[in-house]
Coordinates of C-alpha atoms (C1' of nucleotides) in Angstrom, one line a residue:
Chain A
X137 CA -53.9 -39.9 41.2
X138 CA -50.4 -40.6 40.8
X139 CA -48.1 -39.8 44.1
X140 CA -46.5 -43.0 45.5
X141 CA -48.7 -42.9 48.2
X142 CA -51.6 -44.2 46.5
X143 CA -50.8 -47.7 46.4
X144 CA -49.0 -49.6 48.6
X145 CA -46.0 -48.2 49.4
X146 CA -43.2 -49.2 46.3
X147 CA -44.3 -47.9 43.4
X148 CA -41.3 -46.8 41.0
X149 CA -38.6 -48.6 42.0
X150 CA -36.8 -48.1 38.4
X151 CA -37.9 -50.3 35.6
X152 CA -38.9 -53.8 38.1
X153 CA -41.9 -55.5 37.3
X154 CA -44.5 -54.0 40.0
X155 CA -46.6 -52.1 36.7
X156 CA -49.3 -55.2 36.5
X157 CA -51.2 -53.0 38.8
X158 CA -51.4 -49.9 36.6
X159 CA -54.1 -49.8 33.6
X160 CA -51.8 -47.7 31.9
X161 CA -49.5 -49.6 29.2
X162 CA -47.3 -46.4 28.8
X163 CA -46.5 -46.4 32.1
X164 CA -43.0 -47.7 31.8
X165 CA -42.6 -45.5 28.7
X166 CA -43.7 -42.3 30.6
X167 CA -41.7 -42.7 33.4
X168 CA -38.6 -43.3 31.0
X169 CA -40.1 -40.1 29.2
X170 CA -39.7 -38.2 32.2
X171 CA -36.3 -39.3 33.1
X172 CA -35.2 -38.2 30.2
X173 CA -36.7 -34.8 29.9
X174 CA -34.8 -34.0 33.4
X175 CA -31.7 -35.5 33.1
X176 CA -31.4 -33.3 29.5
X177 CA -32.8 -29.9 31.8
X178 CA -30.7 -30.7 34.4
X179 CA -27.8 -30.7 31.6
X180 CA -29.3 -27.7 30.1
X181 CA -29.0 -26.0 33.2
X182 CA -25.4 -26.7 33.6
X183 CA -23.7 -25.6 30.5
X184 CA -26.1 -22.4 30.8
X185 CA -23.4 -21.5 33.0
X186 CA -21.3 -21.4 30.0
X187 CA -23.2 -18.6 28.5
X188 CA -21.6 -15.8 30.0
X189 CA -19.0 -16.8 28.0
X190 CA -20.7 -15.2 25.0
X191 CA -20.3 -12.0 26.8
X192 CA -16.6 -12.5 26.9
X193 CA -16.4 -13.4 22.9
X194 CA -18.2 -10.3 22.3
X195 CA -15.6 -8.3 24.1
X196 CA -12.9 -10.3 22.2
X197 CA -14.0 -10.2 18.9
X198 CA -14.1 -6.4 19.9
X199 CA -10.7 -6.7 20.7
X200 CA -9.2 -8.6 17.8
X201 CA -11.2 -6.3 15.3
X202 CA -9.6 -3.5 16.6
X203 CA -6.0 -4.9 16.9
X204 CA -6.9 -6.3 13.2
X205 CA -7.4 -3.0 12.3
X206 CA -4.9 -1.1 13.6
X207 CA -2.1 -3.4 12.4
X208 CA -3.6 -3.4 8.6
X209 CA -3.7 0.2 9.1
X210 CA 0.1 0.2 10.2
X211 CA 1.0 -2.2 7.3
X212 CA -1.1 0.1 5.1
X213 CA 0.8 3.3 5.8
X214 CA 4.5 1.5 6.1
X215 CA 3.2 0.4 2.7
X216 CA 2.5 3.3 1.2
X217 CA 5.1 5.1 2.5
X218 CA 7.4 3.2 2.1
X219 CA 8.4 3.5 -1.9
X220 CA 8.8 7.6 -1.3
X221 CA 9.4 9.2 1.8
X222 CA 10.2 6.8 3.9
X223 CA 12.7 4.9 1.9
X224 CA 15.0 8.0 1.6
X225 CA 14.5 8.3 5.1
X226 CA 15.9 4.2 5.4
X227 CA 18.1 5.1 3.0
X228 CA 19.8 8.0 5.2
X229 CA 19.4 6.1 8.1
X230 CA 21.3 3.8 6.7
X231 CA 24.2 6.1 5.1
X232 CA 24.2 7.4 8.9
X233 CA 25.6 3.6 10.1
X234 CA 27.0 2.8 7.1
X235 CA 29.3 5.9 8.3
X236 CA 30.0 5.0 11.7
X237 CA 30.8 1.3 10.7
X238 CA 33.0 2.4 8.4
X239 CA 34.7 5.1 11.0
X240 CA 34.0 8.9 11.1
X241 CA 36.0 11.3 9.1
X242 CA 37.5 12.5 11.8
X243 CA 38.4 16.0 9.7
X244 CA 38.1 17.1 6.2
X245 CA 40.4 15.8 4.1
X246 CA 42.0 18.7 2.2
X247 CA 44.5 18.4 -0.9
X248 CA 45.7 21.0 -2.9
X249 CA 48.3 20.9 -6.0
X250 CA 49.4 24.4 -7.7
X251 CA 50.1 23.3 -11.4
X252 CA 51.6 25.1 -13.4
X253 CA 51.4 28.8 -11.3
X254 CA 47.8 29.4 -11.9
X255 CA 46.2 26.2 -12.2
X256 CA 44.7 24.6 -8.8
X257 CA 43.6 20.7 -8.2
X258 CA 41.5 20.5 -5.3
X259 CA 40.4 17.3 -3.5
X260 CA 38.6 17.3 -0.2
X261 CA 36.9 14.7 1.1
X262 CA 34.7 15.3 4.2
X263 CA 31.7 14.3 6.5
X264 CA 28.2 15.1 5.2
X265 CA 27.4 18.1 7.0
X266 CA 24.5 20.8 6.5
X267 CA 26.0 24.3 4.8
X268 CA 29.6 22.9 4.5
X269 CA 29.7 22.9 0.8
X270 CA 28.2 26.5 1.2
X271 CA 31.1 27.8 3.4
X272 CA 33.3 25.8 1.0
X273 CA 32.7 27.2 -2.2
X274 CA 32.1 30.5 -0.4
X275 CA 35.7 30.8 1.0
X276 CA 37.1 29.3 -2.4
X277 CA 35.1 32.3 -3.9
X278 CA 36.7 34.6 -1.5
X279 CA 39.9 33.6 -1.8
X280 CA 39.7 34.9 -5.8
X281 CA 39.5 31.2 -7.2
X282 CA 37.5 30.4 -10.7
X283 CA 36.2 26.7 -10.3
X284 CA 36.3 24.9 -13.8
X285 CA 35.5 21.4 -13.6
X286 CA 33.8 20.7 -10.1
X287 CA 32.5 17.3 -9.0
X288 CA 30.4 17.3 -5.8
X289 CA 29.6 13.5 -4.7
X290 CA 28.0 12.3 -1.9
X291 CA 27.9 8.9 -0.9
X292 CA 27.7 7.0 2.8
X293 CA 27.7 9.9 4.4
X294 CA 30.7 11.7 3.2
X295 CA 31.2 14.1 0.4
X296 CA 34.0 14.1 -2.3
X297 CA 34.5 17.4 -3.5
X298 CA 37.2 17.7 -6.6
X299 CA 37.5 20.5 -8.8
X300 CA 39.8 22.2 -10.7
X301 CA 40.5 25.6 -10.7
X302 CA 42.5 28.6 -11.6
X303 CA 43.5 32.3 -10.4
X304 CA 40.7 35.1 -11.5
X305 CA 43.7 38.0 -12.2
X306 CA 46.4 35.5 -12.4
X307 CA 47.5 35.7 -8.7
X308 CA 47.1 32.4 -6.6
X309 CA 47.6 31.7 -3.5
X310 CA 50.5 29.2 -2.0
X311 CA 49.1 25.6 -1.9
X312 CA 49.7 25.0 1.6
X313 CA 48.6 27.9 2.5
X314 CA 45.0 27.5 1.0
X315 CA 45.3 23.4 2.0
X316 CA 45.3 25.6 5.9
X317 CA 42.7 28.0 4.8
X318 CA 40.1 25.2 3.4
X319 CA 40.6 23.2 6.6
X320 CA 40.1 26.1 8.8
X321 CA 37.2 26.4 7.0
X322 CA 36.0 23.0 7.7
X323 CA 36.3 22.4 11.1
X324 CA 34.5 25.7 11.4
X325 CA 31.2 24.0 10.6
Chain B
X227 CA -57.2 -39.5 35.4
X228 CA -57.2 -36.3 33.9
X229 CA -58.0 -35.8 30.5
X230 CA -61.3 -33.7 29.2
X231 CA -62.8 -37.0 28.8
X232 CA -63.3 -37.7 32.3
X233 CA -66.0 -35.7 33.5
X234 CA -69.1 -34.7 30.8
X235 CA -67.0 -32.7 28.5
X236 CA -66.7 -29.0 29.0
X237 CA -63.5 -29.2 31.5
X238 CA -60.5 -26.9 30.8
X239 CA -62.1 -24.0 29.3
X240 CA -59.6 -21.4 30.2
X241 CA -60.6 -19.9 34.0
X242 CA -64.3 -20.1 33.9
X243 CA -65.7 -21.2 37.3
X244 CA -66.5 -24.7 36.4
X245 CA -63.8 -25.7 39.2
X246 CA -66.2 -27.0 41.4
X247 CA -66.5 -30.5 40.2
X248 CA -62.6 -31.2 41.1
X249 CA -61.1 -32.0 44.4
X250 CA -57.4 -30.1 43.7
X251 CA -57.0 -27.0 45.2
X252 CA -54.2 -26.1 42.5
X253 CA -56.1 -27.2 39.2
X254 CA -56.0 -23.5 38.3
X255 CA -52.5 -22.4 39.2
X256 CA -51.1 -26.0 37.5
X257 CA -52.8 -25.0 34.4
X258 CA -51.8 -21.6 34.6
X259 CA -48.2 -23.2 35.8
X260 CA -48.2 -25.4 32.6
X261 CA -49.1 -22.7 30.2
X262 CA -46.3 -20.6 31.0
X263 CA -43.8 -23.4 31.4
X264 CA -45.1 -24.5 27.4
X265 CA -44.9 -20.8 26.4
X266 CA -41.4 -19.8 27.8
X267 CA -40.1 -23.2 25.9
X268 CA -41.6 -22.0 23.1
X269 CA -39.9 -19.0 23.6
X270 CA -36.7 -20.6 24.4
X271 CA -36.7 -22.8 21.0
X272 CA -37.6 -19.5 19.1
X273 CA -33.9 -18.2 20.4
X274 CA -32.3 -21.4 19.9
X275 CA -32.1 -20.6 16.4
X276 CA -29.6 -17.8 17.4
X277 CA -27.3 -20.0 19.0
X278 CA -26.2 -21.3 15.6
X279 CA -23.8 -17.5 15.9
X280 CA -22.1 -19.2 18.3
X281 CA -20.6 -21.4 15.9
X282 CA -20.2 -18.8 13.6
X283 CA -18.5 -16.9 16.2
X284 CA -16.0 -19.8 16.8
X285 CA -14.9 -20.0 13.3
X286 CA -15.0 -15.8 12.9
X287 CA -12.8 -15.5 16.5
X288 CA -10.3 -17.8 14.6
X289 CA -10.2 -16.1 11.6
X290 CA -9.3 -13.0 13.2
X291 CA -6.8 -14.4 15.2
X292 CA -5.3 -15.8 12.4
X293 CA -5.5 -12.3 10.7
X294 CA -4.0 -10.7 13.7
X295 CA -1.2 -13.1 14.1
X296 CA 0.4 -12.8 10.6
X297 CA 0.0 -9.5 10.2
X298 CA 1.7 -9.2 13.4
X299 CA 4.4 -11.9 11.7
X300 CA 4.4 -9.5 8.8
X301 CA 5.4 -6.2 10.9
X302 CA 7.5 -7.5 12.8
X303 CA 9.3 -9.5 10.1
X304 CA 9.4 -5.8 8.3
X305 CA 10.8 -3.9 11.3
X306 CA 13.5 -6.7 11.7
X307 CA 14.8 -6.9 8.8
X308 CA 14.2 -2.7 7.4
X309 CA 17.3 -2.2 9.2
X310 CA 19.7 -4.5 7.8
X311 CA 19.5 -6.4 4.5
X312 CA 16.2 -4.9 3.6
X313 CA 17.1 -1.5 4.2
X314 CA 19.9 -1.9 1.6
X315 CA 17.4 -3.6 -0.8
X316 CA 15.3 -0.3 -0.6
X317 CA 18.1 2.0 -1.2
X318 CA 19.3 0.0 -4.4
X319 CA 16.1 -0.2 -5.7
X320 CA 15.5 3.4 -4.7
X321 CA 19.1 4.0 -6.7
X322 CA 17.9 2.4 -9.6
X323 CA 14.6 4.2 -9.4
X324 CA 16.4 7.7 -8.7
X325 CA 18.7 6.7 -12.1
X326 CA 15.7 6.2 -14.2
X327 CA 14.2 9.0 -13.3
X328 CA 16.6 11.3 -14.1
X329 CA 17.4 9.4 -17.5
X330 CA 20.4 7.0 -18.1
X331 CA 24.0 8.3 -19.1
X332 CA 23.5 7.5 -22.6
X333 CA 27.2 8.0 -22.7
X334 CA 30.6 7.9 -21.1
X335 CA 31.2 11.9 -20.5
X336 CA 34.9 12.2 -21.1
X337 CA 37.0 15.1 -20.0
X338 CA 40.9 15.1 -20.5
X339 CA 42.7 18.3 -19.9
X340 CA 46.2 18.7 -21.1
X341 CA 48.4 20.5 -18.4
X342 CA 51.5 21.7 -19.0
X343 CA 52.2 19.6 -21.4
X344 CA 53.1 16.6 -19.4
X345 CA 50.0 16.9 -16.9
X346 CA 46.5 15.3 -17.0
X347 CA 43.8 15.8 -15.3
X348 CA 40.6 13.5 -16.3
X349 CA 37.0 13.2 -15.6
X350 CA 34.7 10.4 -16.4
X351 CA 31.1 10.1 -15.6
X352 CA 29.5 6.5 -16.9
X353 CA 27.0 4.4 -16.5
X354 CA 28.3 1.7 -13.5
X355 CA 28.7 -1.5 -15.9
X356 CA 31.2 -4.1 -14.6
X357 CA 34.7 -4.7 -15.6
X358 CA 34.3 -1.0 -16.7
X359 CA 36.5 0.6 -14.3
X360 CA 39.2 -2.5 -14.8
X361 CA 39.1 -1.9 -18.6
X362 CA 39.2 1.9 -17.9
X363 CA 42.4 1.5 -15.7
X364 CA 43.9 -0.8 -18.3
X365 CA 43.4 1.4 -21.1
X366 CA 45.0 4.6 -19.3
X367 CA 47.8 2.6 -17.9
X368 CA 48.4 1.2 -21.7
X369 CA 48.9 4.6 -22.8
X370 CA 51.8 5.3 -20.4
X371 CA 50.3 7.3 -17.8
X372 CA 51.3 7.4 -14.4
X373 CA 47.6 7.9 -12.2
X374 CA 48.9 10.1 -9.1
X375 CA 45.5 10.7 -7.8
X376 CA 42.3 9.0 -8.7
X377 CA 39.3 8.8 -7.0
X378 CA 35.9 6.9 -7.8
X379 CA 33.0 7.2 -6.9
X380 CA 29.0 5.9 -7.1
X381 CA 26.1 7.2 -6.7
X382 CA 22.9 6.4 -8.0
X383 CA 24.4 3.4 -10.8
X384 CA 26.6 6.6 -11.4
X385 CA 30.5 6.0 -11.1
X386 CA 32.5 9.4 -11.4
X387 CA 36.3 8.9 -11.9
X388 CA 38.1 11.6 -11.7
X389 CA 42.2 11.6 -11.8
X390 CA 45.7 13.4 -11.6
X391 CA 48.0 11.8 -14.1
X392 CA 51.3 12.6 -15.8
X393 CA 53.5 10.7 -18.6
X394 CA 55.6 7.8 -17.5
X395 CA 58.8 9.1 -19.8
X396 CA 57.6 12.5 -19.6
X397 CA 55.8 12.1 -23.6
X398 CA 52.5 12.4 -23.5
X399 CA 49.6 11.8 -26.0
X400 CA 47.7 14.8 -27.0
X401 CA 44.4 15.6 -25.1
X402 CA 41.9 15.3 -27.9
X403 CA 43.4 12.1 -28.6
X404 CA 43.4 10.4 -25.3
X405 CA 39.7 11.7 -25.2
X406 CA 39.0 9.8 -28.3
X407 CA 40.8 6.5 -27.2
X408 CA 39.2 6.5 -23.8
X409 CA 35.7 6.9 -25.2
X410 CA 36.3 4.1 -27.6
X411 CA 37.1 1.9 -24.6
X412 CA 34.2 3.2 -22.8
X413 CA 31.6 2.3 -25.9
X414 CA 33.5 -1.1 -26.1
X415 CA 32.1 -2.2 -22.8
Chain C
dT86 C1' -51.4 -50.9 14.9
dT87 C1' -47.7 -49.3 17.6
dA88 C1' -44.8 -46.0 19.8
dA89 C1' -43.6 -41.6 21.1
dA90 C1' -45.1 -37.0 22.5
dC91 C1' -48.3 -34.3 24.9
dA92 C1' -51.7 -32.4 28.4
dC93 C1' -54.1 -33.0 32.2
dG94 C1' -55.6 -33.6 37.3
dT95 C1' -53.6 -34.7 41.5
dG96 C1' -51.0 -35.6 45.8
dA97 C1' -46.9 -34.6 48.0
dA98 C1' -42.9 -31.7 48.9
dT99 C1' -40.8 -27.2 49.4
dC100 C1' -40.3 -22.6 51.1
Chain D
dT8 C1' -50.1 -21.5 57.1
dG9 C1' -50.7 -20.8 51.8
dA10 C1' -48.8 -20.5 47.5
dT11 C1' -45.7 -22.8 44.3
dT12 C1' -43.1 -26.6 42.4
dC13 C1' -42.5 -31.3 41.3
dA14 C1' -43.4 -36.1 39.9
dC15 C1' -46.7 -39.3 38.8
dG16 C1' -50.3 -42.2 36.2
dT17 C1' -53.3 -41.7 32.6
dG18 C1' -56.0 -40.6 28.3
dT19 C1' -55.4 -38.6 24.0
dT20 C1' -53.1 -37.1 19.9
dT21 C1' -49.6 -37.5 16.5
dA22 C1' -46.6 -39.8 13.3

DNA sequence: TTAAACACGTGAATC
DNA sequence: TGATTCACGTGTTTA
């Protein structure tokens, strides 16, 4: 028997005096117990709402993991990559804006010196380009030319070609006529 | 009132029919009501434990964060800089790398060609070294030679100078000579 | 012993 | 209405 209706009328008004009635001495004590208990469920019960918050972390561990992974993966491969392939890559990327900050060759850059009648002194410089050298020694071939002492040099961008050469059967051709004929030749390509 | 020592003393066995003796209505549910209520606490303290990954969780979200955040520091400090400084850092170590690999010039390679007897035409390959080139120039230019067309290059911690020259006062010293001299200078360095 | 924790029966409130 | 939940006083157990 323990509603408020079973004595008078004001029972547990909190913590006064009115317990000389009860045989209980833990009276006081339980009630305070009991107070207790629900205030902490009542708490309980409000950062329970907080809980779906673990579902979140869940899906934003996922999320980190994955972006962890993917950029060690990235670092891995630029890594790795990086001391072979990829540098000369960089490095010809580079060249590439090196030569535009430093100006395009707007057109080879042809000299020729006749020495002596049969002797030849070549100096072109021009812009890296794929097959020029090919055509360039080709038509140097053609035009009956032994090439001694050739230097091919590539640097930035832009090839130095310098060689010296002389006449196969003597004949040579007029140096400003083969200065026309090697520039022909390069703006061909 | 309501402990087993109340009545004789065969009260709360679980469900048996000895209800009789009790005025409540809900004796039965309110023990079944407090059974489950003790068991599902039970239950709950059993998962409690768990909750200690929530702290664990904490402390793992932030190491992934950190992780995340400097290697995303690290990328995009690499793809900032690749392309300026860096990139240039890569290709000279690349050059030295290149060099080494295919083996140092143990020596200057000296070429002088005598050209109609007042004509030169020489070609150095060496190792790039500095002051080389300055000493190079100095020596030639001691010898009375008049440099009409000279070009150097790098590549690779390679310089190639290559050069058109003819005698100041039309003497000029004799190829094997000059080749001699100019190695001389080139060892000295 | 004391004090805190627990289980119980019960009346009232809630839906 | 009836079933369920709640709060209470109390006796017992535990530490």
């Amino acid at each position: 028997m323990g509603s408020r209706m079973d004595e008078e009328n004001h029972i547990d008004e909190d913590d006064n005096d009115n317990d000389a009635k009860f045989k209980s001495k833990n009276l006081k004590a339980e009630r305070k117990r009991r107070k207790k208990l629900s205030s902490r469920q009542l708490e309980l019960r409000s950062i329970m709402n907080k809980a779906t918050i673990i579902t979140d972390a869940i899906t934003y561990i996922e999320q980190l993991k994955n972006s962890v992974e993917e950029l060690s993966n990235q670092l891995l491969q630029m890594e790795a990559t990086t001391f072979d392939e990829e540098k000369i890559k960089l490095k010809e990327i580079h060249d590439e804006q090196e030569t535009k900050k430093w100006g395009i060759i707007p057109e080879a850059e042809v000299h020729v010196n006749n020495i002596c009648g049969t002797k030849l002194w070549i100096r072109i410089v021009l812009q890296k380009k794929r097959g020029a050298l090919t055509k360039l020694m080709e038509g140097i071939s053609l035009l009956g030319i032994d090439l001694n002492d050739t230097s091919i040099t590539t640097s930035s961008g832009a090839v130095l070609f310098t060689t010296f050469g002389e006449g196969i059967r003597g004949g040579l051709p007029d140096a400003g006529q083969m200065k026309k004929y090697l520039l022909e030749i390069m703006r061909s390509i």
